[in-house]
Amino acid sequence: MSVYVMSDIHGEYDKYAAMLKKIGFSDDDMLYIIGDVVDRGEKPVEILLDMMQRSNVFPIMGNHDLFAFYVLSRLSVDITEENAETHLNAEAMNLLIDWIYDGGETTLKGFRKLSPEQRAAVLEYMSGFPLYDIAEVNGRIFVLVHAGLGNFRPDRKLRDYTAEELLSYRPTFKEKYYSDEDVYVICGHTPTLLFTGKAEIFRSGRVFYIDCAACSTGKLACLCLDTMKEYYI
Ligand SMILES: [Mn+2]
C-alpha cells in the first residue's frame, strides 16, 4: 500500500491514465490530487468521472476547480422568468468570459456532453473538494494544499486560511513554513519551470512544489509519500 500525490492535471486525461499505470495504482493505494483537475487540456471531465469512481482518490480544491464549479453551478440552474435577472445578468456573463479565457472551454465542452444526472453528480462531487487535507505517512505529517499557505504564521490554524490564501497564493519557492521536522507541505499551482527552468518536482527543505506543467511544455509529476520517489509522464 502506497500514498501518492499529483497536482495540476489540467485536462490531461491521457497523462493521468498513463501515470496510474506507471505507478501500478491499485485499490490498496491512495492518491491525493491537490487541485486543478479541470481547464486547459482536452479531457478534464473524463478525469473527474474517473476520480468519482475511485474511493481511494482524494481530491483537494484548486483555483480552477473552484471557478469551474462556481460558473457551472450557476449555468446549471434552469432559467425561469423569476430567476432570469439574477442568473443571466452581466455579472454572470463576465464570469463565464473570464473562465473561458482562463482555459474553461474544454471543461464546458465536456460538461455539456453529460446527461443532466451526470452533470448533477459531477457538481455534487466537486462541491465536496476540501481546501486542504492532511496525510500521515511513516510518522510524517504532509499538509496537502493547492497553492501554498498565504500569509503564513506558525500558530495559525489551517482552517483559518481563506480560499484565496490556499488556492491562489504565489510562492517564492523559499517558504519554510512549519519548523517541526516531521511536518511537510506539498503544493502545486505554480509551475516549477518558472523557477528552476526544469519540469521537475522542486524541493526546498520540507516544502515540495509538484506542478511540472503537464498541460503545456512540461510533464505530469507524481510523488510517492512513502518513498519520496518521483514519477513523470
Ligand atoms: Mn492553480
mmCIF file of C-alpha atoms and ligand atoms in Angstrom:
data_model
loop_
_atom_site.group_PDB
_atom_site.id
_atom_site.type_symbol
_atom_site.label_atom_id
_atom_site.label_comp_id
_atom_site.label_asym_id
_atom_site.label_seq_id
_atom_site.Cartn_x
_atom_site.Cartn_y
_atom_site.Cartn_z
ATOM 1 C CA MET A 1 0.000 0.000 0.000
ATOM 2 C CA SER A 2 1.403 3.397 -1.039
ATOM 3 C CA VAL A 3 0.256 7.005 -0.870
ATOM 4 C CA TYR A 4 0.718 9.219 -3.929
ATOM 5 C CA VAL A 5 0.187 12.902 -4.758
ATOM 6 C CA MET A 6 -0.410 14.594 -8.124
ATOM 7 C CA SER A 7 -1.436 18.148 -8.994
ATOM 8 C CA ASP A 8 -2.434 20.385 -11.897
ATOM 9 C CA ILE A 9 -3.500 17.611 -14.272
ATOM 10 C CA HIS A 10 -5.458 20.308 -16.175
ATOM 11 C CA GLY A 11 -7.437 18.088 -18.509
ATOM 12 C CA GLU A 12 -4.541 15.822 -19.479
ATOM 13 C CA TYR A 13 -6.540 12.631 -19.062
ATOM 14 C CA ASP A 14 -4.121 10.531 -21.127
ATOM 15 C CA LYS A 15 -1.166 11.534 -18.919
ATOM 16 C CA TYR A 16 -3.240 10.846 -15.796
ATOM 17 C CA ALA A 17 -4.208 7.371 -17.064
ATOM 18 C CA ALA A 18 -0.603 6.655 -18.090
ATOM 19 C CA MET A 19 0.627 7.729 -14.637
ATOM 20 C CA LEU A 20 -1.820 5.416 -12.827
ATOM 21 C CA LYS A 21 -0.445 2.602 -14.962
ATOM 22 C CA LYS A 22 3.168 3.633 -14.385
ATOM 23 C CA ILE A 23 2.837 3.629 -10.581
ATOM 24 C CA GLY A 24 0.778 0.423 -10.697
ATOM 25 C CA PHE A 25 -2.024 2.171 -8.827
ATOM 26 C CA SER A 26 -4.230 -0.419 -7.106
ATOM 27 C CA ASP A 27 -7.262 -0.470 -4.820
ATOM 28 C CA ASP A 28 -4.906 -0.741 -1.831
ATOM 29 C CA ASP A 29 -3.122 2.525 -2.684
ATOM 30 C CA MET A 30 -4.239 6.100 -2.040
ATOM 31 C CA LEU A 31 -3.938 9.091 -4.356
ATOM 32 C CA TYR A 32 -4.362 12.722 -3.382
ATOM 33 C CA ILE A 33 -4.950 15.138 -6.272
ATOM 34 C CA ILE A 34 -4.132 18.580 -4.956
ATOM 35 C CA GLY A 35 -6.114 20.752 -7.312
ATOM 36 C CA ASP A 36 -6.619 21.992 -10.853
ATOM 37 C CA VAL A 37 -8.002 18.862 -12.428
ATOM 38 C CA VAL A 38 -10.027 20.927 -14.899
ATOM 39 C CA ASP A 39 -9.499 23.515 -17.688
ATOM 40 C CA ARG A 40 -6.918 23.908 -20.487
ATOM 41 C CA GLY A 41 -6.251 20.271 -21.574
ATOM 42 C CA GLU A 42 -8.733 18.397 -23.755
ATOM 43 C CA LYS A 43 -10.366 15.938 -21.335
ATOM 44 C CA PRO A 44 -10.949 17.453 -17.876
ATOM 45 C CA VAL A 45 -14.403 15.965 -17.385
ATOM 46 C CA GLU A 46 -13.098 12.463 -18.207
ATOM 47 C CA ILE A 47 -10.632 12.838 -15.314
ATOM 48 C CA LEU A 48 -13.393 13.897 -12.915
ATOM 49 C CA LEU A 49 -15.589 10.959 -13.983
ATOM 50 C CA ASP A 50 -12.695 8.562 -13.378
ATOM 51 C CA MET A 51 -11.872 10.059 -9.960
ATOM 52 C CA MET A 52 -15.512 9.793 -8.903
ATOM 53 C CA GLN A 53 -15.439 6.024 -9.454
ATOM 54 C CA ARG A 54 -12.487 5.543 -7.124
ATOM 55 C CA SER A 55 -12.972 5.615 -3.363
ATOM 56 C CA ASN A 56 -9.188 5.748 -2.847
ATOM 57 C CA VAL A 57 -8.671 9.008 -4.783
ATOM 58 C CA PHE A 58 -8.903 12.109 -2.598
ATOM 59 C CA PRO A 59 -9.422 15.448 -4.358
ATOM 60 C CA ILE A 60 -8.398 18.826 -2.971
ATOM 61 C CA MET A 61 -9.711 22.087 -4.407
ATOM 62 C CA GLY A 62 -7.660 24.143 -6.893
ATOM 63 C CA ASN A 63 -8.449 27.680 -8.048
ATOM 64 C CA HIS A 64 -9.560 26.374 -11.462
ATOM 65 C CA ASP A 65 -11.782 23.701 -9.895
ATOM 66 C CA LEU A 66 -13.424 26.286 -7.656
ATOM 67 C CA PHE A 67 -14.003 28.734 -10.511
ATOM 68 C CA ALA A 68 -15.355 25.978 -12.798
ATOM 69 C CA PHE A 69 -17.629 24.713 -10.051
ATOM 70 C CA TYR A 70 -18.949 28.194 -9.413
ATOM 71 C CA VAL A 71 -19.661 29.013 -13.069
ATOM 72 C CA LEU A 72 -21.084 25.572 -13.931
ATOM 73 C CA SER A 73 -23.360 25.612 -10.886
ATOM 74 C CA ARG A 74 -24.670 28.979 -11.938
ATOM 75 C CA LEU A 75 -25.182 27.894 -15.557
ATOM 76 C CA SER A 76 -26.883 24.679 -14.497
ATOM 77 C CA VAL A 77 -29.831 26.401 -12.874
ATOM 78 C CA ASP A 78 -32.950 26.225 -15.041
ATOM 79 C CA ILE A 79 -33.659 29.755 -16.161
ATOM 80 C CA THR A 80 -37.197 30.868 -15.395
ATOM 81 C CA GLU A 81 -38.877 34.236 -15.534
ATOM 82 C CA GLU A 82 -38.318 34.610 -11.801
ATOM 83 C CA ASN A 83 -34.560 33.999 -11.743
ATOM 84 C CA ALA A 84 -33.560 35.206 -15.235
ATOM 85 C CA GLU A 85 -32.370 38.562 -13.938
ATOM 86 C CA THR A 86 -30.166 37.088 -11.215
ATOM 87 C CA HIS A 87 -28.780 34.210 -13.299
ATOM 88 C CA LEU A 88 -28.422 35.641 -16.785
ATOM 89 C CA ASN A 89 -27.096 39.067 -15.901
ATOM 90 C CA ALA A 90 -23.910 40.859 -16.970
ATOM 91 C CA GLU A 91 -22.019 39.662 -13.908
ATOM 92 C CA ALA A 92 -22.716 36.012 -14.770
ATOM 93 C CA MET A 93 -21.686 36.569 -18.374
ATOM 94 C CA ASN A 94 -18.455 38.290 -17.319
ATOM 95 C CA LEU A 95 -17.595 35.375 -15.027
ATOM 96 C CA LEU A 96 -18.202 32.987 -17.892
ATOM 97 C CA ILE A 97 -15.969 35.017 -20.215
ATOM 98 C CA ASP A 98 -13.187 35.202 -17.582
ATOM 99 C CA TRP A 99 -13.388 31.443 -17.113
ATOM 100 C CA ILE A 100 -13.282 30.722 -20.863
ATOM 101 C CA TYR A 101 -10.202 32.943 -21.226
ATOM 102 C CA ASP A 102 -8.587 31.075 -18.342
ATOM 103 C CA GLY A 103 -8.954 27.686 -20.065
ATOM 104 C CA GLY A 104 -12.535 26.802 -19.130
ATOM 105 C CA GLU A 105 -13.666 25.985 -22.668
ATOM 106 C CA THR A 106 -12.607 22.320 -22.557
ATOM 107 C CA THR A 107 -14.349 21.845 -19.222
ATOM 108 C CA LEU A 108 -17.527 23.478 -20.505
ATOM 109 C CA LYS A 109 -17.441 21.320 -23.657
ATOM 110 C CA GLY A 110 -17.037 18.108 -21.651
ATOM 111 C CA PHE A 111 -19.733 19.131 -19.195
ATOM 112 C CA ARG A 112 -22.241 19.843 -21.969
ATOM 113 C CA LYS A 113 -21.849 16.282 -23.268
ATOM 114 C CA LEU A 114 -23.032 14.850 -19.947
ATOM 115 C CA SER A 115 -26.595 13.837 -19.122
ATOM 116 C CA PRO A 116 -28.414 16.032 -16.581
ATOM 117 C CA GLU A 117 -27.887 13.291 -13.966
ATOM 118 C CA GLN A 118 -24.145 13.141 -14.668
ATOM 119 C CA ARG A 119 -23.869 16.937 -14.503
ATOM 120 C CA ALA A 120 -25.548 16.951 -11.113
ATOM 121 C CA ALA A 121 -23.256 14.142 -9.927
ATOM 122 C CA VAL A 122 -20.114 15.995 -11.099
ATOM 123 C CA LEU A 123 -21.172 19.223 -9.368
ATOM 124 C CA GLU A 124 -22.064 17.315 -6.202
ATOM 125 C CA TYR A 125 -18.617 15.668 -6.297
ATOM 126 C CA MET A 126 -16.780 18.979 -6.819
ATOM 127 C CA SER A 127 -18.760 20.658 -4.045
ATOM 128 C CA GLY A 128 -17.072 18.252 -1.626
ATOM 129 C CA PHE A 129 -13.463 19.137 -2.533
ATOM 130 C CA PRO A 130 -11.766 20.352 0.670
ATOM 131 C CA LEU A 131 -9.454 23.401 0.632
ATOM 132 C CA TYR A 132 -6.629 21.303 2.127
ATOM 133 C CA ASP A 133 -6.022 17.855 3.533
ATOM 134 C CA ILE A 134 -3.501 16.141 5.764
ATOM 135 C CA ALA A 135 -1.880 12.759 5.192
ATOM 136 C CA GLU A 136 0.148 10.895 7.787
ATOM 137 C CA VAL A 137 2.696 8.533 6.265
ATOM 138 C CA ASN A 138 5.543 6.798 8.111
ATOM 139 C CA GLY A 139 5.229 9.179 11.060
ATOM 140 C CA ARG A 140 5.450 12.248 8.841
ATOM 141 C CA ILE A 141 2.655 14.767 8.522
ATOM 142 C CA PHE A 142 2.015 16.041 4.999
ATOM 143 C CA VAL A 143 -0.040 19.202 4.567
ATOM 144 C CA LEU A 144 -1.573 18.979 1.095
ATOM 145 C CA VAL A 145 -2.751 22.257 -0.414
ATOM 146 C CA HIS A 146 -3.110 23.590 -3.948
ATOM 147 C CA ALA A 147 -1.046 26.797 -3.956
ATOM 148 C CA GLY A 148 0.626 27.119 -0.556
ATOM 149 C CA LEU A 149 -0.056 28.950 2.689
ATOM 150 C CA GLY A 150 -0.522 32.665 2.010
ATOM 151 C CA ASN A 151 0.103 34.974 4.993
ATOM 152 C CA PHE A 152 1.628 32.046 6.866
ATOM 153 C CA ARG A 153 2.085 32.155 10.595
ATOM 154 C CA PRO A 154 3.199 29.047 12.510
ATOM 155 C CA ASP A 155 0.452 29.410 15.100
ATOM 156 C CA ARG A 156 -2.330 29.914 12.554
ATOM 157 C CA LYS A 157 -4.759 27.023 12.200
ATOM 158 C CA LEU A 158 -5.207 25.613 8.693
ATOM 159 C CA ARG A 159 -8.961 26.090 8.892
ATOM 160 C CA ASP A 160 -8.421 29.835 9.406
ATOM 161 C CA TYR A 161 -6.827 30.402 5.979
ATOM 162 C CA THR A 162 -9.042 31.787 3.220
ATOM 163 C CA ALA A 163 -9.647 30.010 -0.101
ATOM 164 C CA GLU A 164 -7.660 32.806 -1.761
ATOM 165 C CA GLU A 165 -4.663 32.210 0.536
ATOM 166 C CA LEU A 166 -4.668 28.441 -0.076
ATOM 167 C CA LEU A 167 -5.691 28.275 -3.737
ATOM 168 C CA SER A 168 -4.161 31.334 -5.409
ATOM 169 C CA TYR A 169 -1.033 32.149 -3.383
ATOM 170 C CA ARG A 170 2.122 32.658 -5.458
ATOM 171 C CA PRO A 171 5.089 31.229 -3.557
ATOM 172 C CA THR A 172 8.669 32.499 -3.692
ATOM 173 C CA PHE A 173 9.894 28.874 -3.522
ATOM 174 C CA LYS A 174 11.798 29.872 -0.383
ATOM 175 C CA GLU A 175 8.929 29.220 2.031
ATOM 176 C CA LYS A 176 9.903 27.247 5.113
ATOM 177 C CA TYR A 177 6.512 27.042 6.811
ATOM 178 C CA TYR A 178 6.489 24.727 9.859
ATOM 179 C CA SER A 179 9.617 24.271 11.963
ATOM 180 C CA ASP A 180 8.529 20.811 13.198
ATOM 181 C CA GLU A 181 10.834 18.342 11.441
ATOM 182 C CA ASP A 182 8.017 15.884 10.861
ATOM 183 C CA VAL A 183 5.763 18.351 9.045
ATOM 184 C CA TYR A 184 5.988 18.641 5.265
ATOM 185 C CA VAL A 185 3.995 20.821 2.859
ATOM 186 C CA ILE A 186 3.155 19.675 -0.681
ATOM 187 C CA CYS A 187 1.721 22.171 -3.153
ATOM 188 C CA GLY A 188 1.133 22.705 -6.870
ATOM 189 C CA HIS A 189 -0.312 25.710 -8.768
ATOM 190 C CA THR A 190 2.947 27.481 -9.639
ATOM 191 C CA PRO A 191 4.898 25.538 -12.280
ATOM 192 C CA THR A 192 8.424 24.736 -11.109
ATOM 193 C CA LEU A 193 9.568 25.511 -14.666
ATOM 194 C CA LEU A 194 9.138 29.217 -13.846
ATOM 195 C CA PHE A 195 11.668 28.972 -11.024
ATOM 196 C CA THR A 196 14.105 26.256 -11.995
ATOM 197 C CA GLY A 197 13.762 26.039 -15.775
ATOM 198 C CA LYS A 198 13.138 22.308 -15.361
ATOM 199 C CA ALA A 199 9.887 20.327 -15.421
ATOM 200 C CA GLU A 200 10.762 18.517 -12.209
ATOM 201 C CA ILE A 201 9.476 18.466 -8.659
ATOM 202 C CA PHE A 202 11.277 21.177 -6.683
ATOM 203 C CA ARG A 203 12.117 20.635 -3.046
ATOM 204 C CA SER A 204 13.180 23.327 -0.620
ATOM 205 C CA GLY A 205 13.624 21.908 2.883
ATOM 206 C CA ARG A 206 10.365 20.186 3.763
ATOM 207 C CA VAL A 207 8.322 22.026 1.125
ATOM 208 C CA PHE A 208 7.665 20.289 -2.204
ATOM 209 C CA TYR A 209 6.382 22.021 -5.348
ATOM 210 C CA ILE A 210 4.966 19.412 -7.723
ATOM 211 C CA ASP A 211 3.297 21.334 -10.593
ATOM 212 C CA CYS A 212 5.517 20.405 -13.525
ATOM 213 C CA ALA A 213 3.273 21.970 -16.196
ATOM 214 C CA ALA A 214 1.588 18.805 -17.519
ATOM 215 C CA CYS A 215 -0.696 20.789 -19.823
ATOM 216 C CA SER A 216 1.960 22.863 -21.580
ATOM 217 C CA THR A 217 5.628 22.140 -22.236
ATOM 218 C CA GLY A 218 6.221 20.129 -19.078
ATOM 219 C CA LYS A 219 5.285 16.795 -17.549
ATOM 220 C CA LEU A 220 2.776 15.325 -15.165
ATOM 221 C CA ALA A 221 4.546 14.551 -11.893
ATOM 222 C CA CYS A 222 3.593 12.126 -9.153
ATOM 223 C CA LEU A 223 5.233 11.919 -5.738
ATOM 224 C CA CYS A 224 5.102 8.804 -3.552
ATOM 225 C CA LEU A 225 4.889 9.878 0.102
ATOM 226 C CA ASP A 226 6.168 6.516 1.394
ATOM 227 C CA THR A 227 9.416 6.555 -0.579
ATOM 228 C CA MET A 228 9.542 10.207 -1.807
ATOM 229 C CA LYS A 229 10.186 8.702 -5.219
ATOM 230 C CA GLU A 230 9.216 10.900 -8.175
ATOM 231 C CA TYR A 231 7.447 9.689 -11.327
ATOM 232 C CA TYR A 232 6.969 11.595 -14.582
ATOM 233 C CA ILE A 233 4.895 11.219 -17.747
HETATM 234 MN MN MN B 1 -3.825 26.633 -9.793
#
